[in-house]
Structures are given as structure tokens and as C-alpha cells.
Coordinates of C-alpha atoms in Angstrom, one line a residue:
X1238 CA -19.8 9.0 11.7
X1239 CA -21.6 5.5 13.0
X1240 CA -19.8 3.8 9.7
X1241 CA -16.7 5.2 11.4
X1242 CA -16.7 3.8 14.5
X1243 CA -18.2 0.7 13.2
X1244 CA -14.4 0.5 11.5
X1245 CA -12.5 1.5 14.2
X1246 CA -14.7 -1.4 16.8
X1247 CA -14.0 -3.8 14.2
X1248 CA -10.5 -3.1 13.7
X1249 CA -9.9 -2.9 17.6
X1250 CA -11.5 -6.5 18.0
X1251 CA -9.5 -8.4 14.5
X1252 CA -6.5 -7.4 16.4
X1253 CA -7.5 -8.5 19.7
X1254 CA -8.3 -11.8 18.7
X1255 CA -5.4 -14.3 19.0
X1256 CA -6.9 -16.7 16.8
X1257 CA -4.8 -17.3 13.6
X1258 CA -5.8 -17.1 9.6
X1259 CA -6.0 -20.0 7.6
X1260 CA -3.5 -19.9 5.1
X1261 CA -6.1 -21.0 2.6
X1262 CA -7.7 -17.1 3.4
X1263 CA -4.7 -15.3 2.3
X1264 CA -3.5 -13.8 -0.9
X1265 CA 0.0 -16.4 -1.5
X1266 CA 1.6 -17.9 -4.6
X1267 CA 0.0 -20.9 -5.5
X1268 CA 0.4 -23.7 -7.9
X1269 CA -2.0 -23.9 -10.6
X1270 CA -4.1 -26.6 -8.5
X1271 CA -4.6 -24.0 -5.7
X1272 CA -1.5 -25.7 -3.4
X1273 CA 0.6 -22.2 -1.7
X1274 CA 4.0 -22.1 -2.9
X1275 CA 5.1 -19.5 -0.9
X1276 CA 7.5 -20.2 1.7
X1277 CA 6.1 -18.7 5.1
X1278 CA 9.7 -19.1 6.8
X1279 CA 13.3 -19.3 5.8
X1280 CA 15.2 -22.4 4.9
X1281 CA 16.9 -24.4 7.1
X1282 CA 20.4 -22.8 8.1
X1283 CA 19.2 -18.7 6.7
X1284 CA 19.3 -16.2 9.4
X1285 CA 16.9 -13.3 8.1
X1286 CA 16.7 -9.6 8.7
X1287 CA 14.2 -8.3 11.2
X1288 CA 11.9 -5.9 9.2
X1289 CA 8.6 -4.3 9.8
X1290 CA 5.6 -2.0 7.9
X1291 CA 3.1 0.1 9.1
X1292 CA -0.3 -0.6 8.7
X1293 CA -1.8 2.6 9.5
X1294 CA -5.7 3.9 8.7
X1295 CA -7.0 7.0 8.9
X1296 CA -10.5 8.8 9.2
X1297 CA -11.7 10.7 6.3
X1298 CA -15.1 11.7 5.0
X1299 CA -16.9 9.6 7.9
X1300 CA -14.8 6.3 7.1
X1301 CA -11.3 4.8 7.8
X1302 CA -8.6 4.9 4.7
X1303 CA -5.2 3.1 4.3
X1304 CA -2.0 4.9 2.7
X1305 CA 0.1 2.4 0.4
X1306 CA 3.5 3.5 -1.2
X1307 CA 4.6 2.6 -4.5
X1308 CA 8.3 2.1 -4.1
X1309 CA 10.8 4.0 -6.0
X1310 CA 12.9 2.6 -8.9
X1311 CA 16.3 4.0 -7.2
X1312 CA 15.7 1.4 -4.4
X1313 CA 17.3 -2.2 -4.9
X1314 CA 14.0 -4.3 -4.5
X1315 CA 10.7 -4.4 -4.6
X1316 CA 10.8 -1.5 -7.5
X1317 CA 7.7 0.1 -9.0
X1318 CA 5.4 -2.3 -6.3
X1319 CA 2.9 -1.5 -4.0
X1320 CA 3.8 -1.7 -0.6
X1321 CA 3.6 0.2 2.8
X1322 CA 5.9 2.2 4.9
X1323 CA 8.8 0.1 6.5
X1324 CA 12.1 -1.6 6.2
X1325 CA 15.1 -3.4 8.1
X1326 CA 15.1 -3.0 12.3
X1327 CA 18.2 -1.0 13.5
X1328 CA 19.7 -1.6 16.9
X1329 CA 18.1 1.4 18.2
X1330 CA 14.4 0.5 16.9
X1331 CA 14.0 -1.8 20.0
X1332 CA 12.0 -4.1 17.5
X1333 CA 9.3 -4.1 14.8
X1334 CA 6.9 -1.5 16.3
X1335 CA 9.8 0.8 16.3
X1336 CA 11.2 0.3 13.2
X1337 CA 7.7 0.2 11.5
X1338 CA 6.3 4.2 13.5
X1339 CA 10.6 4.9 12.5
X1340 CA 9.7 4.3 8.4
X1341 CA 6.8 5.6 8.7
X1342 CA 8.2 9.3 9.2
X1343 CA 11.1 8.5 7.1
X1344 CA 8.9 8.0 4.2
X1345 CA 6.0 9.6 4.7
X1346 CA 6.1 12.2 7.3
X1347 CA 3.9 10.3 9.6
X1348 CA 4.7 11.3 13.4
X1349 CA 4.6 8.8 15.8
X1350 CA 2.6 10.9 18.2
X1351 CA -0.4 10.8 16.0
X1352 CA 0.1 6.8 15.9
X1353 CA -2.1 4.3 18.0
X1354 CA -0.7 1.3 17.9
X1355 CA -3.4 -1.7 18.1
X1356 CA -1.2 -4.7 17.5
X1357 CA 1.3 -6.8 14.8
X1358 CA -0.4 -9.5 12.1
X1359 CA 1.6 -12.6 11.6
X1360 CA 5.5 -12.1 10.7
X1361 CA 6.4 -14.1 7.6
X1362 CA 9.4 -14.6 5.3
X1363 CA 10.2 -12.3 2.1
X1364 CA 12.7 -14.6 0.6
X1365 CA 14.1 -12.2 -2.2
X1366 CA 15.0 -9.8 0.5
X1367 CA 15.8 -12.1 2.9
X1368 CA 13.4 -10.6 5.7
X1369 CA 11.5 -11.6 8.4
X1370 CA 8.4 -9.2 8.0
X1371 CA 6.2 -8.0 11.1
X1372 CA 3.1 -5.7 10.0
X1373 CA 2.3 -3.4 12.9
X1374 CA -1.1 -1.9 12.5
X1375 CA -2.1 1.5 14.1
X1376 CA -4.4 3.9 14.0
X1377 CA -4.6 8.0 13.4
X1378 CA -6.9 9.6 15.2
X1379 CA -6.9 12.6 12.5
X1380 CA -6.6 12.6 9.1
X1381 CA -3.1 12.2 7.0
X1382 CA -1.0 14.9 5.4
X1383 CA 1.6 12.6 3.5
X1384 CA 4.8 13.6 2.6
X1385 CA 6.5 11.1 0.5
X1386 CA 10.1 10.9 0.3
X1387 CA 11.5 11.1 -2.8
X1388 CA 14.4 8.3 -2.8
X1389 CA 12.4 5.4 -1.3
X1390 CA 8.8 6.6 -2.5
X1391 CA 8.0 7.0 -6.2
X1392 CA 4.3 7.9 -5.3
X1393 CA 2.1 7.8 -2.5
X1394 CA -2.0 7.0 -2.8
X1395 CA -4.8 6.0 0.0
X1396 CA -7.8 3.4 -0.5
X1397 CA -11.2 3.5 1.4
X1398 CA -11.2 0.5 4.3
X1399 CA -14.4 -0.9 2.3
X1400 CA -12.1 -1.2 -1.1
X1401 CA -10.3 -3.6 0.6
X1402 CA -13.3 -5.6 2.2
X1403 CA -15.0 -5.8 -1.4
X1404 CA -14.2 -8.9 -2.7
X1405 CA -14.6 -7.6 -6.0
X1406 CA -11.3 -5.9 -5.5
X1407 CA -9.0 -9.2 -5.5
X1408 CA -8.6 -10.2 -9.2
X1409 CA -5.7 -13.6 -10.1
X1410 CA -3.9 -14.0 -12.9
X1411 CA -1.6 -16.8 -14.2
X1412 CA 2.0 -15.8 -14.6
X1413 CA 5.4 -18.0 -15.8
X1414 CA 8.9 -17.5 -13.6
X1415 CA 11.3 -19.6 -13.9
X1416 CA 9.2 -22.0 -15.9
X1417 CA 7.2 -22.4 -13.3
X1418 CA 3.6 -22.0 -14.4
X1419 CA 1.7 -20.3 -10.9
X1420 CA -1.6 -18.3 -9.8
X1421 CA -1.0 -14.8 -8.4
X1422 CA -3.2 -13.1 -6.9
X1423 CA -4.1 -9.6 -6.0
X1424 CA -5.8 -6.7 -4.6
X1425 CA -6.4 -4.2 -8.3
X1426 CA -6.3 -1.0 -6.4
X1427 CA -6.2 2.9 -8.2
X1428 CA -5.2 1.0 -11.6
X1429 CA -2.1 -1.0 -9.5
X1430 CA -1.5 -4.5 -9.1
X1431 CA -1.0 -4.9 -5.1
X1432 CA 0.3 -8.6 -4.9
X1433 CA 3.3 -10.0 -2.6
X1434 CA 4.0 -9.8 0.7
X1435 CA 1.5 -6.6 0.7
X1436 CA -1.7 -8.6 -0.5
X1437 CA -0.6 -11.5 2.1
X1438 CA -0.7 -9.0 5.0
X1439 CA -3.9 -7.2 3.4
X1440 CA -5.5 -10.5 3.5
X1441 CA -4.9 -11.3 6.8
X1442 CA -6.4 -8.1 8.3
X1443 CA -9.4 -8.7 6.1
X1444 CA -10.3 -11.7 7.1
X1445 CA -9.6 -11.0 10.8
X1446 CA -11.7 -7.3 10.1
X1447 CA -14.4 -10.2 8.4
X1448 CA -14.1 -12.6 11.7
X1449 CA -15.0 -9.5 13.6
X1450 CA -18.2 -8.6 11.7
X1451 CA -17.1 -6.3 9.2
X1452 CA -18.1 -7.1 5.6
X1453 CA -18.2 -3.4 3.7

């Protein structure tokens, strides 16, 4: 129980700290020299759609856990990738928090009444879907009963926070796309390579938690 309380305290402290995280600490696509090649903002003249995801921690077995989803093959973008419950903002959402809570209910059956919103991470641009994504971080007071929607979610699984904080979980490969060779960092979780936008936002959260004094 003491470890759980330590994790929760660090999570609250991390989300209360407004200082930005340097891009050197983030898991982003890089060229072979190590320079970031990931656009964080849309090109001039491009208006992205606002979107949000919910990064929700819940207590189980004396520590915090995070649910992740595997996107359905029926979706138009990012099929089969590991993600978080989320999607585009609708007018009635009232902003990213409303979007994240609605999508968590639709995708995983998570009731918004059980979620304490702790804050948001840094919004960033996702070129393939032309979204400006805001990660919303929340805390559930009780263990979750996940009910994935098969139209959007191929599978759902949870990982303990200590796994995200373990440096050995972070790996890197060199990929080639459109004749461009790049370094692709990712979290190795449950047999999946968690890269791209999900890796980026999780790495920001990990950096903030370490700044708050939590390492494992």
C-alpha cells in the first residue's frame, strides 16, 4: 500500500509541475544522427482536428496500472497499433477532457464518474490523421472492468506503472520508410511495440514522474 500511495503522490506532483519536458527526453522518430524528425506542429496553413486520449491509471495489487488498447483493423488510420482510448473532439464534448472521457466510455466502458482528471500533457500534431492530440491524465479510485468495443478495439491489456518506468522497457530499431532510414524508439509491452504518438506521450509522462522522484 505504501508503494501505491507513493506512486499516486508522484503522479499528482508530476501533473502539477508546469515545466516543459525537453524533446531529448521524448521517444520520437529521429534521423540516424539522433536529431528529431517528428513534426510537433502542423504545417503552415493546415488546420488540424482537435483530438484527445485518456491516460488513466488505476490501483491493483498494491500499485498503479495503465490500460492500453490495440486499434481495430476496421479503423481507417493506425490499424493494429497500440493506443489509448481517444478520438476526435465533437462540439458537445466541451474540450479535450470531455473527449477523452467520452471515448474511454465508448471504447472501454469506463464511466467518467470514476475518473479524477489530474491534468493534461503537452498537445502535439499527428500528421497521418491531421489531429492535434491532447493527452488527458486521470486516476481511478478502484480497479477497472474493461469492456472493449470490438468495432474500435481489437484487444485491451494493462501494464503496471513500474514497467513504464523501467529503462529496459525502452528499445529502438532502425526502420526505412519512403527511402528514409530512421531511428524508431518504442516501449516493449506485452509483446507489442508501442511507438509513435503513444510512445511520445507516455515518455513525457515518464520524464515528469522521474522529475517528481519516481523511478520504479
